PDB file of C-alpha atoms in Angstrom:
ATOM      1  CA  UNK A   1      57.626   3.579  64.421  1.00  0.00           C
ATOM      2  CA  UNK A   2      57.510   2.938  60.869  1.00  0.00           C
ATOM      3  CA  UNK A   3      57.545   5.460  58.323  1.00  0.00           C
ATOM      4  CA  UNK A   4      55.713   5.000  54.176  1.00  0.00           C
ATOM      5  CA  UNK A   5      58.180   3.352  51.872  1.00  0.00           C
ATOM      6  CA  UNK A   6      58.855   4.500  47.928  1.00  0.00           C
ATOM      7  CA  UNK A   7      60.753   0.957  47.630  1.00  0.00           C
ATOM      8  CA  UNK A   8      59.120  -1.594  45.309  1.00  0.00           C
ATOM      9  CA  UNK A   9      60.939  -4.609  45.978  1.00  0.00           C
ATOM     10  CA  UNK A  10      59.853  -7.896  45.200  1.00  0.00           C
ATOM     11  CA  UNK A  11      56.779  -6.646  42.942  1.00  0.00           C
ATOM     12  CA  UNK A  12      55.949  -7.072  39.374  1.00  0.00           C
ATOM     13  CA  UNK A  13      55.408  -4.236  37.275  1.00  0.00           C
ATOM     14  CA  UNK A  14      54.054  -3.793  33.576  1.00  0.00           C
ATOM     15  CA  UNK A  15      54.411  -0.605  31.931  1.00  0.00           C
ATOM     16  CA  UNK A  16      53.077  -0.178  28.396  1.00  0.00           C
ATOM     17  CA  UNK A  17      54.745   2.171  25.585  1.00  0.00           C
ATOM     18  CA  UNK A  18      57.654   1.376  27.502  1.00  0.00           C
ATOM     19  CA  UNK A  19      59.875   1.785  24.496  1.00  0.00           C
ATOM     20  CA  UNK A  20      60.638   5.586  24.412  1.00  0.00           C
ATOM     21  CA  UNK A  21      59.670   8.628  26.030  1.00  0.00           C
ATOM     22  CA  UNK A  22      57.419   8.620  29.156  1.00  0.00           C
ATOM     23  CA  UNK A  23      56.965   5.065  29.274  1.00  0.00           C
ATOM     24  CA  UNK A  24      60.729   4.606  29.059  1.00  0.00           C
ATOM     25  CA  UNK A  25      61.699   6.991  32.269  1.00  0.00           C
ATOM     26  CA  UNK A  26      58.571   4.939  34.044  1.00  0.00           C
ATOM     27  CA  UNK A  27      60.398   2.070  33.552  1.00  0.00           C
ATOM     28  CA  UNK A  28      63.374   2.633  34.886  1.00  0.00           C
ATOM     29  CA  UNK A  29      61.989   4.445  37.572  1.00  0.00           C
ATOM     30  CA  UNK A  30      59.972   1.289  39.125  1.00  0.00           C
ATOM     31  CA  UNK A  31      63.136  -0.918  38.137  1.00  0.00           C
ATOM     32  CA  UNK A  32      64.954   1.749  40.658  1.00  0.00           C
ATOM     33  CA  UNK A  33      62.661   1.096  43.290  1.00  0.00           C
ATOM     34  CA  UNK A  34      62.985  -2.467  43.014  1.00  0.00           C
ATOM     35  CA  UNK A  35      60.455  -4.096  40.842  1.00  0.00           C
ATOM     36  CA  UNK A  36      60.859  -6.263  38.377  1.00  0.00           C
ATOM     37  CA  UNK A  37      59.591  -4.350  34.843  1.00  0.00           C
ATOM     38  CA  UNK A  38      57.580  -6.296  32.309  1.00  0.00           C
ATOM     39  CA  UNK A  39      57.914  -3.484  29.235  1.00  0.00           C
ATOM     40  CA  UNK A  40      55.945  -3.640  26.742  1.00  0.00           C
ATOM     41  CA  UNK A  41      55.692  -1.907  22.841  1.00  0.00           C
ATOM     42  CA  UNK A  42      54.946  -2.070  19.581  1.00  0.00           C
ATOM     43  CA  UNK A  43      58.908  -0.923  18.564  1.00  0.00           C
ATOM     44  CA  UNK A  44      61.027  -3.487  18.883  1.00  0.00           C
ATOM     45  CA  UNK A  45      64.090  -2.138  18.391  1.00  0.00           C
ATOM     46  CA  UNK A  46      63.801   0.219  21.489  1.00  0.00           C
ATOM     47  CA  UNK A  47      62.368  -2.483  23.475  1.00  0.00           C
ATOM     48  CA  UNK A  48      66.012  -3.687  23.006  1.00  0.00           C
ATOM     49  CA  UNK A  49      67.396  -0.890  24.051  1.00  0.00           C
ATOM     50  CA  UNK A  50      65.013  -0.961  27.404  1.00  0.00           C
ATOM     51  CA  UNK A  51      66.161  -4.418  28.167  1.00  0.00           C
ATOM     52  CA  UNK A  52      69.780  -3.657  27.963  1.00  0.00           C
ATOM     53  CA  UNK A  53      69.085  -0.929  29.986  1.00  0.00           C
ATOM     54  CA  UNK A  54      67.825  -2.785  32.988  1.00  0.00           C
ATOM     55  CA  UNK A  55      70.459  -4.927  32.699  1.00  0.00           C
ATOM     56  CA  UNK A  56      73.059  -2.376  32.951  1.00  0.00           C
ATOM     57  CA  UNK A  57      70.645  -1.732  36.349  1.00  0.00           C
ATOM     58  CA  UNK A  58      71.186  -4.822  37.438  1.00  0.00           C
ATOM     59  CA  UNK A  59      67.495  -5.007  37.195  1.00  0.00           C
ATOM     60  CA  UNK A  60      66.714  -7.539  34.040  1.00  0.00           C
ATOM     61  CA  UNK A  61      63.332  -7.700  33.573  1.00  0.00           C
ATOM     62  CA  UNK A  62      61.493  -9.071  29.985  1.00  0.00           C
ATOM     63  CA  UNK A  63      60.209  -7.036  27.171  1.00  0.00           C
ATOM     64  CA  UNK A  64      57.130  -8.040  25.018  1.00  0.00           C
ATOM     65  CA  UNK A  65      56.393  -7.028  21.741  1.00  0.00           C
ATOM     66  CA  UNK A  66      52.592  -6.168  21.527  1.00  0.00           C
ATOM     67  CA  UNK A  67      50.385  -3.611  19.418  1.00  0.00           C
ATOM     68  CA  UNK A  68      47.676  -3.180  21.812  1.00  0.00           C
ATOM     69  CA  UNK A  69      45.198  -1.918  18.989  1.00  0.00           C
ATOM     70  CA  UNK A  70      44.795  -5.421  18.722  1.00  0.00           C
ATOM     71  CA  UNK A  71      42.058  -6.177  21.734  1.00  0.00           C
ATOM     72  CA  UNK A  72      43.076  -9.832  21.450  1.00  0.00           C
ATOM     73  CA  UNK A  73      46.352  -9.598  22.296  1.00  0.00           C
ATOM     74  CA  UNK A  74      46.306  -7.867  25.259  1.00  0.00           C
ATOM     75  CA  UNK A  75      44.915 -10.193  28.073  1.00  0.00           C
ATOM     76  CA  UNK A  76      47.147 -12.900  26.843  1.00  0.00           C
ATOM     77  CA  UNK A  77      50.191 -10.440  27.379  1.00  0.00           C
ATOM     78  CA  UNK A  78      48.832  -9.581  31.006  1.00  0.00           C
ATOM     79  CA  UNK A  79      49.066 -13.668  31.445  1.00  0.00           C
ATOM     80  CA  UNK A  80      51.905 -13.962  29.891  1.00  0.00           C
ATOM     81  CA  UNK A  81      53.446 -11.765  32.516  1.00  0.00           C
ATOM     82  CA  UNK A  82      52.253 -13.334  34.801  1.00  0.00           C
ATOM     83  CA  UNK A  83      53.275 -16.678  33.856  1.00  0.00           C
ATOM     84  CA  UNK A  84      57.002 -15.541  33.174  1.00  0.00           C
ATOM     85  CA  UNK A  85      57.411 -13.520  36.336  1.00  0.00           C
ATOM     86  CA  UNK A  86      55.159 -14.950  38.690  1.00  0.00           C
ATOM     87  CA  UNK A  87      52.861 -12.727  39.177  1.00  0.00           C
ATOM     88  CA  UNK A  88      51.517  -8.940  38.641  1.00  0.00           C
ATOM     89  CA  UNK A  89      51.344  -5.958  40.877  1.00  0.00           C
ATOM     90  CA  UNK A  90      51.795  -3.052  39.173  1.00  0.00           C
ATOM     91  CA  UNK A  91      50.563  -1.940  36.030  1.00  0.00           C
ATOM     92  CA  UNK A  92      51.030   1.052  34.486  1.00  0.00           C
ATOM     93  CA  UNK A  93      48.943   1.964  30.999  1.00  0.00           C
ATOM     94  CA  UNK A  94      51.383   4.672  29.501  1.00  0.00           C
ATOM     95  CA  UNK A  95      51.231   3.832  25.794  1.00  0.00           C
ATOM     96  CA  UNK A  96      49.027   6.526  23.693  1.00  0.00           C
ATOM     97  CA  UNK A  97      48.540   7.679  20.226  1.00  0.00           C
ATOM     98  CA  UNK A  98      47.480  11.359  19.556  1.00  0.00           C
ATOM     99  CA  UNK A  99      46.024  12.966  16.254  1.00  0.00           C
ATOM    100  CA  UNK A 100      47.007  16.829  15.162  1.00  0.00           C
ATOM    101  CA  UNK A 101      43.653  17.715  13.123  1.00  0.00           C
ATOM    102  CA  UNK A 102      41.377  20.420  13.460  1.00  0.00           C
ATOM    103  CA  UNK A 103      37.959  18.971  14.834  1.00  0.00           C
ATOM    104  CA  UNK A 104      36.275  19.012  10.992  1.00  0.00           C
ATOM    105  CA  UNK A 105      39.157  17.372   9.949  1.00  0.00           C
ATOM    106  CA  UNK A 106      38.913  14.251  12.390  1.00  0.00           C
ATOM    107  CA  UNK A 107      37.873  10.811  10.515  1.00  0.00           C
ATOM    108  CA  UNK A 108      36.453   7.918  12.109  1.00  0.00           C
ATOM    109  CA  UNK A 109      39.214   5.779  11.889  1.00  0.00           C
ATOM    110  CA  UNK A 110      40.955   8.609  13.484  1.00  0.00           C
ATOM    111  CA  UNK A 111      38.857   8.738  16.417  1.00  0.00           C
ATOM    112  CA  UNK A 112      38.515   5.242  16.583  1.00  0.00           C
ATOM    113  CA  UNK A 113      42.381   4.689  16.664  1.00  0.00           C
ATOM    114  CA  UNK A 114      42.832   6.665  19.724  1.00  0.00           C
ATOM    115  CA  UNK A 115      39.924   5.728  21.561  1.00  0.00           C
ATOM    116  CA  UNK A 116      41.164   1.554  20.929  1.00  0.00           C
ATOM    117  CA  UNK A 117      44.693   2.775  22.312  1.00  0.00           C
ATOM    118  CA  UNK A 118      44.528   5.316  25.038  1.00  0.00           C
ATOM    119  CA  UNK A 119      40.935   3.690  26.341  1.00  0.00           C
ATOM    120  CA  UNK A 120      39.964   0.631  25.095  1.00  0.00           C
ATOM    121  CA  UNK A 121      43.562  -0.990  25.567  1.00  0.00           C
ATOM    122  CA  UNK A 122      43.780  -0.085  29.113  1.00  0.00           C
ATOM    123  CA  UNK A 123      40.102  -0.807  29.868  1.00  0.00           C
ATOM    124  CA  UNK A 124      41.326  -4.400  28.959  1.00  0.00           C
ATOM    125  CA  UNK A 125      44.968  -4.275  30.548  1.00  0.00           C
ATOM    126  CA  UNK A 126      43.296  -3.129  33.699  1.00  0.00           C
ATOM    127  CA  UNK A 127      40.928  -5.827  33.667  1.00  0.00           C
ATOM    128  CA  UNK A 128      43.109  -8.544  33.044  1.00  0.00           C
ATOM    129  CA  UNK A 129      45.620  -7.431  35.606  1.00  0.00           C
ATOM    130  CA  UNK A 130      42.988  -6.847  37.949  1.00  0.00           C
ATOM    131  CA  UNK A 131      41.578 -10.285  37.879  1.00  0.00           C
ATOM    132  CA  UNK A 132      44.898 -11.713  38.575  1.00  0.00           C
ATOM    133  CA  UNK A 133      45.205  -9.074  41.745  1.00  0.00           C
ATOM    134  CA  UNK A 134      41.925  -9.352  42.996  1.00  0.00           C
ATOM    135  CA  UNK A 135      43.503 -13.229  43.553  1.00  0.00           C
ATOM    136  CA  UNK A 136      46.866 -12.167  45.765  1.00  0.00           C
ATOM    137  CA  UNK A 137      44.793  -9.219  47.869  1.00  0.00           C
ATOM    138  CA  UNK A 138      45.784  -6.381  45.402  1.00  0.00           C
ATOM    139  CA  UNK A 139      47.734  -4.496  43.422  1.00  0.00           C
ATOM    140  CA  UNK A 140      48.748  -0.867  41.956  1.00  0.00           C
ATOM    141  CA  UNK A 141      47.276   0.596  38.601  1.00  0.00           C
ATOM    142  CA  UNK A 142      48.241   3.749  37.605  1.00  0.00           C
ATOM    143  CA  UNK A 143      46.689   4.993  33.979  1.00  0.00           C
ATOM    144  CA  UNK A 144      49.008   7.890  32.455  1.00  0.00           C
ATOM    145  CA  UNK A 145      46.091  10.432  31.350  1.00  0.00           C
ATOM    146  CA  UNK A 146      47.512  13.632  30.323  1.00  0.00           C
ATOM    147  CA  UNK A 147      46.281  17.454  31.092  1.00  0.00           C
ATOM    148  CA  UNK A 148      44.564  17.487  28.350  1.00  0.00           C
ATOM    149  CA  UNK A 149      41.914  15.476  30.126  1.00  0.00           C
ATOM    150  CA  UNK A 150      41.206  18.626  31.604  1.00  0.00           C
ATOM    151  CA  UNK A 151      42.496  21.485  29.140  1.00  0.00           C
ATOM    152  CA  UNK A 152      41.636  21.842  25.778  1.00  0.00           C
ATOM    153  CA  UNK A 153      43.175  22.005  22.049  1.00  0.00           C
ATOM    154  CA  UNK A 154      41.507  22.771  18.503  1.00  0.00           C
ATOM    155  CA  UNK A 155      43.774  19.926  17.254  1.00  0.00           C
ATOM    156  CA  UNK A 156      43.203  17.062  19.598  1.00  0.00           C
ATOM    157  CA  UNK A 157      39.069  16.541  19.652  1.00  0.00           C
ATOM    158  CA  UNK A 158      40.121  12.444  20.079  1.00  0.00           C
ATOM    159  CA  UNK A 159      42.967  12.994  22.337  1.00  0.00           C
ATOM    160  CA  UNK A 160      41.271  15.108  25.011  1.00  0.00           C
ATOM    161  CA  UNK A 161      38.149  13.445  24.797  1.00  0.00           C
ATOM    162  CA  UNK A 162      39.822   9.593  25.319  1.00  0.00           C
ATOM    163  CA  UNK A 163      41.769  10.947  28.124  1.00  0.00           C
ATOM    164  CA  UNK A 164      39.253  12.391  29.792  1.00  0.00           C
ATOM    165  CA  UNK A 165      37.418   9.274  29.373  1.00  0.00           C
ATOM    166  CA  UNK A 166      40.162   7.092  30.760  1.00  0.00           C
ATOM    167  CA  UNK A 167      40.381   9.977  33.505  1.00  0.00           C
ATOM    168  CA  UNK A 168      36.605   8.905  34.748  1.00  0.00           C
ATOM    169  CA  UNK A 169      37.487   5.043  33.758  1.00  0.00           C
ATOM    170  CA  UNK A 170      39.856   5.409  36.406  1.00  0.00           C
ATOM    171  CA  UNK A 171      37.758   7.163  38.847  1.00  0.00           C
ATOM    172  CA  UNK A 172      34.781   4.203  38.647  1.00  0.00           C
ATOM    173  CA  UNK A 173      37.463   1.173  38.467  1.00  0.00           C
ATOM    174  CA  UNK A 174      38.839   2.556  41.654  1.00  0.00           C
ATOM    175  CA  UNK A 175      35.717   2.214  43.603  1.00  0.00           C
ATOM    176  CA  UNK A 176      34.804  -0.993  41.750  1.00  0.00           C
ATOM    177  CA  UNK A 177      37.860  -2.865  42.645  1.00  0.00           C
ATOM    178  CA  UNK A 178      38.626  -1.075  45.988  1.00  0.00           C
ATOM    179  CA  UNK A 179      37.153  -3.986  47.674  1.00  0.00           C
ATOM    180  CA  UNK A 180      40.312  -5.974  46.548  1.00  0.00           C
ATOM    181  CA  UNK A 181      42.658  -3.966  47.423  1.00  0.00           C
ATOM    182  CA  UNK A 182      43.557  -2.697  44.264  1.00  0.00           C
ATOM    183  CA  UNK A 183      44.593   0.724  44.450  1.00  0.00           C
ATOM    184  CA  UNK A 184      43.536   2.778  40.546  1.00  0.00           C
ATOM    185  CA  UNK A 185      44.885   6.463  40.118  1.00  0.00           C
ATOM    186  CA  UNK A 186      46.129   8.338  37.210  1.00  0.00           C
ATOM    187  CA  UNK A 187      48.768  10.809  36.458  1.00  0.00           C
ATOM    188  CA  UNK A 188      48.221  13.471  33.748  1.00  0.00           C
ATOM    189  CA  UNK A 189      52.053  14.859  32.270  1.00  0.00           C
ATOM    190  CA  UNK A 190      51.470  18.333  31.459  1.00  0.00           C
ATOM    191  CA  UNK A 191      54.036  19.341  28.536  1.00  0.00           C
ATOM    192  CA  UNK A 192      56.853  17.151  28.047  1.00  0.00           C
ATOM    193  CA  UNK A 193      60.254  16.542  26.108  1.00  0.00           C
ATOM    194  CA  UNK A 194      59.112  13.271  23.820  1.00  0.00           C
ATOM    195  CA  UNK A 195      59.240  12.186  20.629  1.00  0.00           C
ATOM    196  CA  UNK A 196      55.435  12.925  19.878  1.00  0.00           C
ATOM    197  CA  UNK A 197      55.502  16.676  21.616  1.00  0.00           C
ATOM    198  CA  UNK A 198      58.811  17.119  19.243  1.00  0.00           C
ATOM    199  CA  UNK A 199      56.609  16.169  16.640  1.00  0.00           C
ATOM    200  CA  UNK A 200      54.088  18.562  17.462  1.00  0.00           C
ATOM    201  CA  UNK A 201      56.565  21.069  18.139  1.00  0.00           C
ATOM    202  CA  UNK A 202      57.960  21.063  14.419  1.00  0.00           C
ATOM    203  CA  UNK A 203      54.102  20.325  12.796  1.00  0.00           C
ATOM    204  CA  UNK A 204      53.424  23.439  14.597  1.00  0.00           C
ATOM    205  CA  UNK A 205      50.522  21.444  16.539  1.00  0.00           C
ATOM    206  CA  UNK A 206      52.117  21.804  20.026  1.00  0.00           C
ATOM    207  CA  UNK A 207      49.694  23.666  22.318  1.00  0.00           C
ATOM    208  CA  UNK A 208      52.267  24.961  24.912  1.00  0.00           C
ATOM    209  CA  UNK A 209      55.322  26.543  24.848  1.00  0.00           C
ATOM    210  CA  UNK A 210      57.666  27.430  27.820  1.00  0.00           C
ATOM    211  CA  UNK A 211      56.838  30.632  28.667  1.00  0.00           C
ATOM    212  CA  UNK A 212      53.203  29.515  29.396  1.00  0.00           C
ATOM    213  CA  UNK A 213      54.553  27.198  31.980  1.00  0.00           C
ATOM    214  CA  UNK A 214      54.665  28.776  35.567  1.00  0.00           C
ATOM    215  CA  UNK A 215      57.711  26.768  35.812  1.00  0.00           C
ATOM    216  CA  UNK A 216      59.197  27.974  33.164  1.00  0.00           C
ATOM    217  CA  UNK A 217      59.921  25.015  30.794  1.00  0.00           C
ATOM    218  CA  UNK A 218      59.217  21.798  28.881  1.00  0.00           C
ATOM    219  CA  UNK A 219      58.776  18.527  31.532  1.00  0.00           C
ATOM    220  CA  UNK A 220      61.919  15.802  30.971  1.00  0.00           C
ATOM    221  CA  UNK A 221      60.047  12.452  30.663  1.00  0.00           C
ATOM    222  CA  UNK A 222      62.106  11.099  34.252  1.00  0.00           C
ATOM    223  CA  UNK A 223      60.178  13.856  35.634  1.00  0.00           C
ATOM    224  CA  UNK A 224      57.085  11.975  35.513  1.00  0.00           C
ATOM    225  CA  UNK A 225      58.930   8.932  37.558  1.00  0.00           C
ATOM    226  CA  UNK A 226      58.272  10.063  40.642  1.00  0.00           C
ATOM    227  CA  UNK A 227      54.422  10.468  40.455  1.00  0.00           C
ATOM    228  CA  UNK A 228      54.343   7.336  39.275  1.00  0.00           C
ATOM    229  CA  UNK A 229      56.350   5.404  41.694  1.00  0.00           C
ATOM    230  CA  UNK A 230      54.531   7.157  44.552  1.00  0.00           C
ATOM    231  CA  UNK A 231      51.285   6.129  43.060  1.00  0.00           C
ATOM    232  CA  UNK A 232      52.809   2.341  42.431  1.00  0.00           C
ATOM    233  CA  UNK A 233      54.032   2.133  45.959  1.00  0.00           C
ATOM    234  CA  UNK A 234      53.106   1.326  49.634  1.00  0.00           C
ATOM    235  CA  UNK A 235      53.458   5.353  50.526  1.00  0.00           C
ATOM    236  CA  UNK A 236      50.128   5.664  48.728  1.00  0.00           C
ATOM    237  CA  UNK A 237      48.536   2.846  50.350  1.00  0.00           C
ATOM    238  CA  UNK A 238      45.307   5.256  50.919  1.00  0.00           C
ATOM    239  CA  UNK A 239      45.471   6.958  48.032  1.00  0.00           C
ATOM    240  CA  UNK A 240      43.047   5.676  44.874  1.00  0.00           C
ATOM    241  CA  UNK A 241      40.842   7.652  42.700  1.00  0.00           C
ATOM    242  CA  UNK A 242      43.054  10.153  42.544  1.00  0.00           C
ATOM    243  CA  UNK A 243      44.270  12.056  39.362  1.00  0.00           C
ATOM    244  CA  UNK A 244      48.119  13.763  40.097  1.00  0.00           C
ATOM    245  CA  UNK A 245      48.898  15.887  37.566  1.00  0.00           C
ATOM    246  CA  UNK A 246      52.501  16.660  36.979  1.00  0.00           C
ATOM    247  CA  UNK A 247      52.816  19.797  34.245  1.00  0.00           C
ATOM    248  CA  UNK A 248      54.603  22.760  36.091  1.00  0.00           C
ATOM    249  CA  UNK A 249      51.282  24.345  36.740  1.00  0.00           C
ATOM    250  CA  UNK A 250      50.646  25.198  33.643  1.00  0.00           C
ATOM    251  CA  UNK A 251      46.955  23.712  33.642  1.00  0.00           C
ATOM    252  CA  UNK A 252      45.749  26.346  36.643  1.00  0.00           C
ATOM    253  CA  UNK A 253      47.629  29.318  35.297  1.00  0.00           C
ATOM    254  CA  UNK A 254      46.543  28.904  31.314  1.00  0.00           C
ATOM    255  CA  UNK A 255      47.460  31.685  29.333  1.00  0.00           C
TER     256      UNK A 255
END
């Protein structure tokens, strides 16, 4: 008999905003389970960090430096993963930008800004990787959406409405590409301890507080590993189009 496996080994995984917060925990995570992390972010100085981190793992993987607001650059990073490591299995699209305005208050380059990062970027990740899976019989996407796909906020009009749109992305792209064997889900954090919900916290623009929380608290980002590496794995081999959402139950008990 055999039973699902969490373990990773052997595989290739990219994980964008892989610098700090969410992305950061993700990273490890998969390095945990035995891939080999390709981390990529705009911050190089915590993309340092995350390397020497891995090492300490005894998991070394490679670190890119890439602003994906720049379309161009972001297929040539997928190949340049490739190239370096071999191949891609996994890729996670973690990295996001958010905007704390009241809905009158949005500007086009505001809304534009977080569409090209939490949509466009990963409509173009995804494809890239996908082309190169679609070649070796598969591979793992998971998208990191956020409740607020499904929840709403008077100060995030962009951020809800380009993760629910990377929510249905998801949702199409798996069907599309299940004839390859790629595998495309998404996991939406519900409230968690990063440097952007800090942010919010002290701007006064975060939307939930603890006691809202069925759970009682604020998510830790490593929280969100496990979802993730579930999703990334072979214990989810019949799992696609599926959105997990991770956030204490706070989005089914709103209050």
């Amino acid at each position: 008999m055999s039973f699902p496996t969490f373990r990773i080994d052997g595989k290739v995984a990219i994980v964008t905003g892989a610098a700090q917060g969410i992305g950061r925990s993700i990273a490890r995570g998969l390095a945990n389970a035995g891939a080999t992390v390709a981390g990529v972010d705009v911050v190089e100085d915590a993309l340092a960090e995350l390397a020497g981190e891995l090492v300490q793992m005894g998991r070394p993987g490679i670190t890119l430096r890439v602003d994906l607001a720049d379309a161009e650059a972001i297929a040539p990073m997928i190949a340049q993963v490739a190239e370096r490591c071999g191949r891609v299995d996994i890729l996670v699209n973690n990295a996001g930008v958010r905007v704390h305005k009241r809905v009158l208050e949005h500007t086009l380059a505001d809304w534009e800004r977080t569409f090209r990062i939490n949509c466009t970027a990963p409509l173009l990740a995804c494809q890239a990787a996908a082309d190169l899976m679609r070649d070796r019989g598969g591979g793992s996407i998971v998208n990191i959406a956020s409740q607020m796909a499904e929840v709403t906020h008077p100060l995030r009009a962009a951020y809800c409405a380009s993760k629910a749109a990377l929510v249905q992305m998801t949702r199409v792209m798996a069907v599309d590409w299940a004839e390859y064997g790629i595998r495309v889900n998404a996991v939406s954090p519900g409230p968690t301890r990063t440097p952007f919900t800090s942010a919010a916290s002290e701007s006064g623009a975060m939307p939930v507080t603890p006691d809202q929380v069925p759970l009682r608290r604020i998510a830790e980002p490593d929280e969100m590993i496990g979802a993730v590496v579930y999703l990334a794995s072979p214990a989810s081999s019949y799992v696609t189009g599926a959105v997990l959402t991770v956030d204490g139950g706070q989005s089914v008990h709103w209050r």
